[in-house]
Coordinates of C-alpha atoms and ligand atoms in Angstrom, one line a residue:
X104 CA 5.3 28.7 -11.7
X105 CA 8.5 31.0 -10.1
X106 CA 12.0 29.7 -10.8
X107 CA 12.0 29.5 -7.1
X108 CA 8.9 27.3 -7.0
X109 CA 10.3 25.4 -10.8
X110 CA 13.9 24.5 -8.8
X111 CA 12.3 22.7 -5.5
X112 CA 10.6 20.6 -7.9
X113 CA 13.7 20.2 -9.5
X114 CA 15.6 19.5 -6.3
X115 CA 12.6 17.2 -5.0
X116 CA 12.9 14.9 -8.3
X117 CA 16.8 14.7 -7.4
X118 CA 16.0 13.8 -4.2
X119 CA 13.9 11.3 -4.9
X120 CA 16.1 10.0 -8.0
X121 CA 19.4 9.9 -5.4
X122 CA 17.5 8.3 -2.4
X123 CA 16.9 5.4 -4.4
X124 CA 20.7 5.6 -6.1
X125 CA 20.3 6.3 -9.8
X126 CA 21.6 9.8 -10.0
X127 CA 24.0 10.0 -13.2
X128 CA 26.1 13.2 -14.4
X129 CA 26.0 16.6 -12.5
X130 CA 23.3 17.9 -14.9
X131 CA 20.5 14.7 -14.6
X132 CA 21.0 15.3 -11.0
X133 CA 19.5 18.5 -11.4
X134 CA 17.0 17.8 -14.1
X135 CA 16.7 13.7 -14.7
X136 CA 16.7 13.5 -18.4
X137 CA 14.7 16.9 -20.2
X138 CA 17.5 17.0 -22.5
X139 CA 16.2 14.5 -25.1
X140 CA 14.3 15.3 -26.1
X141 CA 13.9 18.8 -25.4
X142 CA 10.7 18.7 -23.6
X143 CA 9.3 20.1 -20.6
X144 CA 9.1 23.8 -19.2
X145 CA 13.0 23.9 -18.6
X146 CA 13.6 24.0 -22.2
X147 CA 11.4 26.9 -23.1
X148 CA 13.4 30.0 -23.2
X149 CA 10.9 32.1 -24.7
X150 CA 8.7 33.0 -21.7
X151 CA 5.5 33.5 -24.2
X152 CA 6.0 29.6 -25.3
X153 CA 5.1 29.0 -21.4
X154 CA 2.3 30.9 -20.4
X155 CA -1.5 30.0 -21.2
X156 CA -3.7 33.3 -22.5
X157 CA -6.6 30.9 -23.7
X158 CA -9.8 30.1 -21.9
X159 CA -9.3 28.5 -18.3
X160 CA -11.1 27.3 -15.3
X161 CA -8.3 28.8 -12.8
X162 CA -10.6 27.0 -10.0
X163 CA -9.8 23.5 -12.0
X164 CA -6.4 23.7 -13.3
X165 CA -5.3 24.7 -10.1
X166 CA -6.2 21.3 -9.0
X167 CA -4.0 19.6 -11.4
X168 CA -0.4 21.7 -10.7
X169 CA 1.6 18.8 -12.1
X170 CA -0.8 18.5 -15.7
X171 CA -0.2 22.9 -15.9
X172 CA 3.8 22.2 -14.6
X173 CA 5.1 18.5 -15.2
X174 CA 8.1 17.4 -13.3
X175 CA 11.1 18.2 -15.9
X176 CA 11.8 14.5 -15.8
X177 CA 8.2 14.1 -17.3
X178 CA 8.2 13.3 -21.5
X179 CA 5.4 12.0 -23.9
X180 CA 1.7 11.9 -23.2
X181 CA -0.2 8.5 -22.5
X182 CA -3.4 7.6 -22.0
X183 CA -5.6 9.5 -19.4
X184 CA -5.2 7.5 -16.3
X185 CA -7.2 9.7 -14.1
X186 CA -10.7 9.7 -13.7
X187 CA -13.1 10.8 -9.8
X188 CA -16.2 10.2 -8.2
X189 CA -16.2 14.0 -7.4
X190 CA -17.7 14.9 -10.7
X191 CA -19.6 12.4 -12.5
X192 CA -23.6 12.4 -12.2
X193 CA -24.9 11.2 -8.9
X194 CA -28.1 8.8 -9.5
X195 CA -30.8 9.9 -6.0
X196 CA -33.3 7.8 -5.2
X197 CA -35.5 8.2 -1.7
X198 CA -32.7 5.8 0.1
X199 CA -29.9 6.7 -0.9
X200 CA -27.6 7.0 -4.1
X201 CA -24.6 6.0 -6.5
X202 CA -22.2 7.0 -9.0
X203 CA -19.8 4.9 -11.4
X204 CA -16.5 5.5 -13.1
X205 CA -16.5 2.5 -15.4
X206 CA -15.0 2.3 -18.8
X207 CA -18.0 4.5 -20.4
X208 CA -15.8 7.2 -19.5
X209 CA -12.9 6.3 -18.1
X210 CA -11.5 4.3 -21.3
X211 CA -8.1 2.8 -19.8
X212 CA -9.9 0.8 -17.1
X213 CA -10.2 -2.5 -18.8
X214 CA -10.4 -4.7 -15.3
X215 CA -12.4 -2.7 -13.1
X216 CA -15.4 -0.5 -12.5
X217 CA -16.0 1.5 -9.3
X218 CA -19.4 2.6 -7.7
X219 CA -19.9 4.7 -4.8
X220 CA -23.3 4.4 -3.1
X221 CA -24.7 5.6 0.0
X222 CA -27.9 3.8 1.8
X223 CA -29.8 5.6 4.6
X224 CA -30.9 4.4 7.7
X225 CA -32.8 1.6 6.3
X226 CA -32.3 2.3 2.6
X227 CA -32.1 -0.8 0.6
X228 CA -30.4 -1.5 -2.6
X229 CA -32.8 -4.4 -3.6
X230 CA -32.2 -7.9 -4.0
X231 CA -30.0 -8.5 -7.7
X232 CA -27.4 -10.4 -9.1
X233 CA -24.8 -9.1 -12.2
X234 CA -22.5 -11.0 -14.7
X235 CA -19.4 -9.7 -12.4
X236 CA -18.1 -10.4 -9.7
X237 CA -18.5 -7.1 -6.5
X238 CA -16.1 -6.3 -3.9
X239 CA -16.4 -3.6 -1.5
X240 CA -15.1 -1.5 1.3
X241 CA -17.3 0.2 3.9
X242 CA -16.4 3.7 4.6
X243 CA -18.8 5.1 6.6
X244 CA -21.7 3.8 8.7
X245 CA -22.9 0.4 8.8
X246 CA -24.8 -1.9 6.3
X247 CA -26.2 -5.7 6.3
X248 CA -25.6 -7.6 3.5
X249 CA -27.2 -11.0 2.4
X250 CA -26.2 -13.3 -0.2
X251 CA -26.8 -17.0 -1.1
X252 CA -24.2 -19.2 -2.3
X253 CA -24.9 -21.8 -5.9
X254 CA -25.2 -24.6 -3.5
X255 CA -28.3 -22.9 -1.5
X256 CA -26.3 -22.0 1.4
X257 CA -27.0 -18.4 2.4
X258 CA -24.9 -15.8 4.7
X259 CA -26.1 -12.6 6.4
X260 CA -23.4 -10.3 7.8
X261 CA -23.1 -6.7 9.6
X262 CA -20.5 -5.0 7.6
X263 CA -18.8 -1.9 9.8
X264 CA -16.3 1.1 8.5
X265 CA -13.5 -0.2 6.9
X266 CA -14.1 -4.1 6.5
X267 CA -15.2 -5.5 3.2
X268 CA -17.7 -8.3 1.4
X269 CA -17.0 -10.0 -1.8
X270 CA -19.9 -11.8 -3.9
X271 CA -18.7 -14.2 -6.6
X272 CA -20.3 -13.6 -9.8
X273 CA -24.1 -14.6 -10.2
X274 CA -24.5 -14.5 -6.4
X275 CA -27.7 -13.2 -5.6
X276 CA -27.3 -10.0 -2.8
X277 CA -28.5 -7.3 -1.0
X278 CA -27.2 -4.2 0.9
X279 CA -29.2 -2.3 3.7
X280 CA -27.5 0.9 5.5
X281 CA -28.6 1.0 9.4
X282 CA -27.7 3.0 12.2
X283 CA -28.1 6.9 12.6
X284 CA -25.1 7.5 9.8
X285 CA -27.2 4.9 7.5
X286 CA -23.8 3.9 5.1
X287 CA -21.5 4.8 2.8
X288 CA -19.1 2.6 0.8
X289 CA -17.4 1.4 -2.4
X290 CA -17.9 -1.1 -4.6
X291 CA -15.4 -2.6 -7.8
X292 CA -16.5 -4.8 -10.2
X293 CA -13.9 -7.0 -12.2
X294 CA -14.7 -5.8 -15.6
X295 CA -14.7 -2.3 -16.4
X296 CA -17.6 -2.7 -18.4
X297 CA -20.1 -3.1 -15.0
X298 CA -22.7 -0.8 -14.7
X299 CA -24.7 -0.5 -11.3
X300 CA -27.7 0.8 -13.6
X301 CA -28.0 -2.6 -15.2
X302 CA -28.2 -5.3 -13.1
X303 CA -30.4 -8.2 -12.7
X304 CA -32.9 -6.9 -10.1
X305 CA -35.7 -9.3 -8.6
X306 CA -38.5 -7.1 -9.3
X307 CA -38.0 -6.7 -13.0
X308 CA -38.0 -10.2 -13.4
X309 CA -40.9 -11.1 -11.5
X310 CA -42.8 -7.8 -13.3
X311 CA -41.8 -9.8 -17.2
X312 CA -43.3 -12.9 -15.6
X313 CA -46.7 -13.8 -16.1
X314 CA -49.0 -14.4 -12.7
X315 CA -50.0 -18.0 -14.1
X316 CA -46.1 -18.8 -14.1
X317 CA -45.2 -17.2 -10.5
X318 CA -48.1 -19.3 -9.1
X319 CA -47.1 -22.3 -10.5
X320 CA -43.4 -21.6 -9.7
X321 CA -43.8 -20.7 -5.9
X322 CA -47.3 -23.1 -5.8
X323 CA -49.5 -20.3 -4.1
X324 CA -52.6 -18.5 -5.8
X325 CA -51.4 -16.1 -8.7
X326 CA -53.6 -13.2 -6.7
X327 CA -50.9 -13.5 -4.4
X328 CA -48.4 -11.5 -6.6
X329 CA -51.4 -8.8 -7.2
X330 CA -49.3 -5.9 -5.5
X331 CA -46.0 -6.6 -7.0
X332 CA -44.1 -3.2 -8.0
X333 CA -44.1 -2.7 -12.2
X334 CA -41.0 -1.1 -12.0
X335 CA -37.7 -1.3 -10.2
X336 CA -37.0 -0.3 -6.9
X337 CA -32.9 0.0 -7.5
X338 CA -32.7 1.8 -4.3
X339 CA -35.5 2.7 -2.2
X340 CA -36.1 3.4 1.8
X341 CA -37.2 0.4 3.7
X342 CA -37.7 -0.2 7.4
X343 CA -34.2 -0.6 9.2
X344 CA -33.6 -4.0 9.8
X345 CA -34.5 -6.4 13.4
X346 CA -31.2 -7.9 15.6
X347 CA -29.0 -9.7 12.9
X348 CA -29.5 -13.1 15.3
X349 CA -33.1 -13.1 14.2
X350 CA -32.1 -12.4 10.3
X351 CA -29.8 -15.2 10.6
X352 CA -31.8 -17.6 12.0
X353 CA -34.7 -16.4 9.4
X354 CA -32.3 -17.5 6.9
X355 CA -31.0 -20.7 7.8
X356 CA -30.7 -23.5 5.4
X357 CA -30.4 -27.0 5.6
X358 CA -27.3 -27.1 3.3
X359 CA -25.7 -25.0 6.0
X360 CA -23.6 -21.6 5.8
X361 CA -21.0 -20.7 3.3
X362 CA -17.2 -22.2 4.1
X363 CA -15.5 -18.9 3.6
X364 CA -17.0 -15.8 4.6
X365 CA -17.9 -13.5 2.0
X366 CA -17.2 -10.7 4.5
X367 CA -13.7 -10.0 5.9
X368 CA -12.8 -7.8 8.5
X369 CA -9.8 -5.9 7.6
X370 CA -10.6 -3.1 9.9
X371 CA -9.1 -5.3 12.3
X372 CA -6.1 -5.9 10.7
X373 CA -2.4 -5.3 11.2
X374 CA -0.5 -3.7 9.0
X375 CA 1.4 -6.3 6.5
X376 CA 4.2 -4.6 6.1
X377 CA 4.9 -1.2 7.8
X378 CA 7.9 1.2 7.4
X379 CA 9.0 4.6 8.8
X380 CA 7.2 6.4 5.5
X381 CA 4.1 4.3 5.9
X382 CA 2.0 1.0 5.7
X383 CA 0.9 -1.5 2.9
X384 CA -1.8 -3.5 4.4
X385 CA -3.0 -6.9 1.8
X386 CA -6.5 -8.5 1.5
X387 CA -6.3 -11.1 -0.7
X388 CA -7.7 -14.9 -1.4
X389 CA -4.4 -16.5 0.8
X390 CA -6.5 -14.4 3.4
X391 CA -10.0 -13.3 2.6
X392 CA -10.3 -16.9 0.9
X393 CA -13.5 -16.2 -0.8
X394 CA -12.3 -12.8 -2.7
X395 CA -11.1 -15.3 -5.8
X396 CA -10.7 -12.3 -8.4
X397 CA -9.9 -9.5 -6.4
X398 CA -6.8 -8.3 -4.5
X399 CA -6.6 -5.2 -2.5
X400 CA -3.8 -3.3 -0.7
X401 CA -4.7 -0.6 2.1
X402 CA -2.1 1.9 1.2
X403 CA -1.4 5.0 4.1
X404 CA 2.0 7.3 2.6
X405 CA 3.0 9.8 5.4
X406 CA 3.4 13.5 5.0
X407 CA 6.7 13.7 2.9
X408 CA 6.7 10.1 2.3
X409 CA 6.5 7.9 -1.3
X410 CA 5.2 5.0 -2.1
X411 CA 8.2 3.5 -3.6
X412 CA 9.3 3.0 -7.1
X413 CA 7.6 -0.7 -8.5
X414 CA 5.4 -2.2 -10.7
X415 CA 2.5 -5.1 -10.7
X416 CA 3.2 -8.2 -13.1
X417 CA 0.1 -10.1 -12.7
X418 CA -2.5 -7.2 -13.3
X419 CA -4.0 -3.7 -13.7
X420 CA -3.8 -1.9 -10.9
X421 CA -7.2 0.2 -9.9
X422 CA -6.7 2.8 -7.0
X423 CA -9.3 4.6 -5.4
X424 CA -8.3 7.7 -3.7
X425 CA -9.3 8.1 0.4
X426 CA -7.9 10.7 2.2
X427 CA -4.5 13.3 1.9
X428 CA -3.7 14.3 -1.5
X429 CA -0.7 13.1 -3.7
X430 CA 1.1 12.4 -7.1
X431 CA 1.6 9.3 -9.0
X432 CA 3.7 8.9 -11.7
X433 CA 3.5 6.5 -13.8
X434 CA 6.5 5.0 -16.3
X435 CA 6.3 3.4 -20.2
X436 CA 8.1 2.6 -23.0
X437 CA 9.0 5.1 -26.0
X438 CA 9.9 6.6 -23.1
X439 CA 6.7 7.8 -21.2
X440 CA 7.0 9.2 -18.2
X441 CA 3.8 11.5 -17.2
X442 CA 2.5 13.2 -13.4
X443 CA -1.1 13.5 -12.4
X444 CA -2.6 15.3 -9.2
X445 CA -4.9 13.2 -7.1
X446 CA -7.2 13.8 -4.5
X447 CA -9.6 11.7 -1.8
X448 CA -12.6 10.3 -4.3
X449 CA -10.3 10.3 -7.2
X450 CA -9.8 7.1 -9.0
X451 CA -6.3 6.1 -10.7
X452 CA -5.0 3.3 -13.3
X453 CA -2.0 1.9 -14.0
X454 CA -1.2 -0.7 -16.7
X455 CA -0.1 -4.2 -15.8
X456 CA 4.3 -3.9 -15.5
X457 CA 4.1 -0.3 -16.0
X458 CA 6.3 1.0 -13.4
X459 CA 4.8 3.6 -11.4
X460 CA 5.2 5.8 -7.9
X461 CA 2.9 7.8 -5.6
X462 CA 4.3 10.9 -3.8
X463 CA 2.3 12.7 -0.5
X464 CA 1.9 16.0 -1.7
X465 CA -0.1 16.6 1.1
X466 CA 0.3 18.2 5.0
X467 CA -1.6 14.8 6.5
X468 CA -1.4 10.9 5.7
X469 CA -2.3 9.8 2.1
X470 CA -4.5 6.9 2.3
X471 CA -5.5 5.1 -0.9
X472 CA -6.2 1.5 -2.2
X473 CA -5.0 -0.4 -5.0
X474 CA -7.3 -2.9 -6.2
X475 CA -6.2 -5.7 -9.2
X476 CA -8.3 -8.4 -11.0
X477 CA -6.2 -11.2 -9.5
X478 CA -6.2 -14.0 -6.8
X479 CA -3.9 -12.1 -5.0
X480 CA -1.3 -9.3 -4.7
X481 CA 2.3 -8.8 -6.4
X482 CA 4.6 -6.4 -7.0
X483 CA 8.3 -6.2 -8.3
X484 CA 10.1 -3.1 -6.2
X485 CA 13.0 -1.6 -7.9
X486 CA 15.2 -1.2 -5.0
X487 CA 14.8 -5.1 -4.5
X488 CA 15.9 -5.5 -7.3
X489 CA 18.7 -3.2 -7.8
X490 CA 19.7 -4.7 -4.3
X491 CA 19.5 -8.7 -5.3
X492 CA 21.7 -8.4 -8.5
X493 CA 25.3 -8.4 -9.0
X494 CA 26.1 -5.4 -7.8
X495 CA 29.1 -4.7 -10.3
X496 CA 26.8 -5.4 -13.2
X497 CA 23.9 -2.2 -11.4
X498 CA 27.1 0.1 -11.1
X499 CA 28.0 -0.6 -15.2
X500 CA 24.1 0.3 -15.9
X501 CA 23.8 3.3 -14.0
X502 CA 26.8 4.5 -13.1
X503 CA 26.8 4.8 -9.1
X504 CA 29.6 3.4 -6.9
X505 CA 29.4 0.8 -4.8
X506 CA 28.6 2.5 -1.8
X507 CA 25.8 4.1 -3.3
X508 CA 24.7 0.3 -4.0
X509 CA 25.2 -1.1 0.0
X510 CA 23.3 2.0 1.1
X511 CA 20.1 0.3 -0.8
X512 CA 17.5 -1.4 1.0
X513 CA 18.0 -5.1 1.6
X514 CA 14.5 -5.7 2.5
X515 CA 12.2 -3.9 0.1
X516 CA 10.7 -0.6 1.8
X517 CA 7.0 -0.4 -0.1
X518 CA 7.0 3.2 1.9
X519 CA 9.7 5.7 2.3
Ligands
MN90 MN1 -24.3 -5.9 -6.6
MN91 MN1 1.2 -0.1 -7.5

């Protein structure tokens, strides 16, 4: 990188470091802290301990200008906590497909797996139940779920663009795209040792079941089952599926429907908290009641804007990447302070408490969600709390003046 190009990012981390009040002497104004320990590009003076002659993707390291160029203010390494959908293998079956970051390969992501699958106009992913519990978000098309609760009672739902479904663990469940765009979404699983590719499916089981047992189980003739498939459909093209008044009516039970909806419509939500540099929008179990072990924020970041400096101190937080492009960085002991680039379908992971931000690096809104293995959302924001303690005892930690102090926040911004 050009001085020219080195000194806005120098400027930009002062910025950011003096709109939320914590710049010190003249020189970590400038440069945070690369003093000490002398790390970071402004501390190599020999221009041949900068550059990089060895082997290089340019194509690929080009998409990672802050791992080739860290802020100054960056120090240490930590553990990878970037991983995407844009390069791992894609499974195609007639009907649609899916991929998985899970902790195979992405080792940090102890709570949560992620699977992105797509379902044709009619493309089933066949009946199946897991030892996790699934949460989703639709983002493109449409797709009708069913599901059937442990006390027999089952549910079948249209799911549109943007709105989500939650199946407690064991549930049994199915997905069907529909519609000329058939569907696209993603799923998260609260362990991040989930694997799409080994579920329980329904055809397996009754394949490793003998005839005389189905017949007895279900009380018709075992020639019945003569056709069954000997392997698994997974995902496979079916026939798009009738009016959903007919499915549901198909599917009524005596033990009645489900008391919480495992589908919640958060397309149609309002932002929960919305500021001038964006909106934080919450779906958890105090309003999608039956999503018991996942919480989810809808983050949007305008052009310019951050996601302000804070920190989770209930759980992990999972992010999957949906539009715009940006820069999280994330905060830890020793101290640890390291940058990564992120674009839409990339996945991100920050440790519980580990204090972290999101910049938009981009020219259009940065949309991403932040998913934790929880009952519900929480977050401590630094500003609140800079804000809501004595303010002589901030201005003896960090050495800003009490005006600095009153210009703080007195309502926590989540964007700026
Ligand atoms: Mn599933
Ligand atoms: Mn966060």
């Amino acid at each position: 990188m050009i001085d020219l190009e080195r000194r806005k990012v120098l400027i930009g981390a002062a910025v950011s470091a003096a709109a939320i009040g914590v710049a010190g002497s003249a020189k970590a104004a400038l440069f945070g802290n690369p003093d000490s320990p002398a790390e970071g590009r402004i501390n190599g003076k020999n221009p041949t301990s900068l550059n990089d002659p060895g082997p290089r993707n340019e194509a690929l390291a080009d998409q990672f200008p802050s791992s080739q160029n860290p802020p100054a203010t960056d120090v240490n390494g930590m553990p990878q906590f970037w991983a995407s959908f844009n390069n791992v293998h894609k499974r195609y079956q007639n009907g649609g497909w899916a991929r998985q970051v899970t902790q195979a390969d992405f080792a940090i992501s102890k709570d949560i797996a992620g699977v992105n699958m797509r379902l044709s106009d009619g493309g089933i992913r066949e009946l199946h139940w897991h030892q996790e519990a699934e949460w989703a978000i639709m983002l493109d098309g449409k797709c009708r779920v069913t599901v059937l609760d442990e006390l027999g009672r089952p549910e079948v739902r249209d799911v549109q663009t943007g709105d989500l479904w939650y199946f407690p663990a064991g549930l049994p469940h199915s997905l069907q795209g529909f519609g000329s765009n058939g569907a696209e979404f993603l799923l998260a699983f609260d362990s991040g040792k989930f694997s799409e590719f080994s579920t329980l499916l329904v055809t397996e089981w009754v394949a490793h079941t003998p005839p005389e047992v189905l017949a007895q189980n279900f009380g018709v003739p075992a020639d019945a089952f003569r056709n069954i498939p000997l392997q698994q459909k997974w995902i496979f093209q079916g026939t798009p599926p009738g009016p959903l008044a007919a499915d549901e009516r198909a599917v009524q039970s005596s033990k009645g429907s489900p008391p919480s909806s495992f589908v919640w419509p958060m397309s149609g939500m309002s932002a929960t908290r919305q500021s001038r540099g964006g909106s934080v929008t919450i779906a958890d179990s105090r309003n999608f009641t039956a999503s018991k072990t996942i919480a989810a924020a809808l983050v949007a970041v305008k052009p310019g804007g951050i996601r302000e400096l804070h920190w989770h101190p209930h759980a992990d937080e999972w992010q999957y990447w949906l539009k715009g492009r940006g820069r999280m960085t994330v905060f830890d002991t020793g101290p640890k302070a390291q940058t990564a680039d992120f674009n839409a379908g990339d996945v991100g992971y920050v440790k519980k408490n580990l204090g972290h931000y999101v910049q938009n690096t981009g020219t259009t809104d940065l949309v991403f969600l932040e998913l934790f293995k929880s009952d519900r959302y929480a977050e401590v924001s630094l500003s609140d709390w800079l804000r809501h303690t004595p303010p002589q005892l901030v201005m003896q930690h960090l050495n800003i003046s009490a005006e600095t102090l009153a210009q703080l926040s007195k309502v926590r911004p989540d964007t700026v």
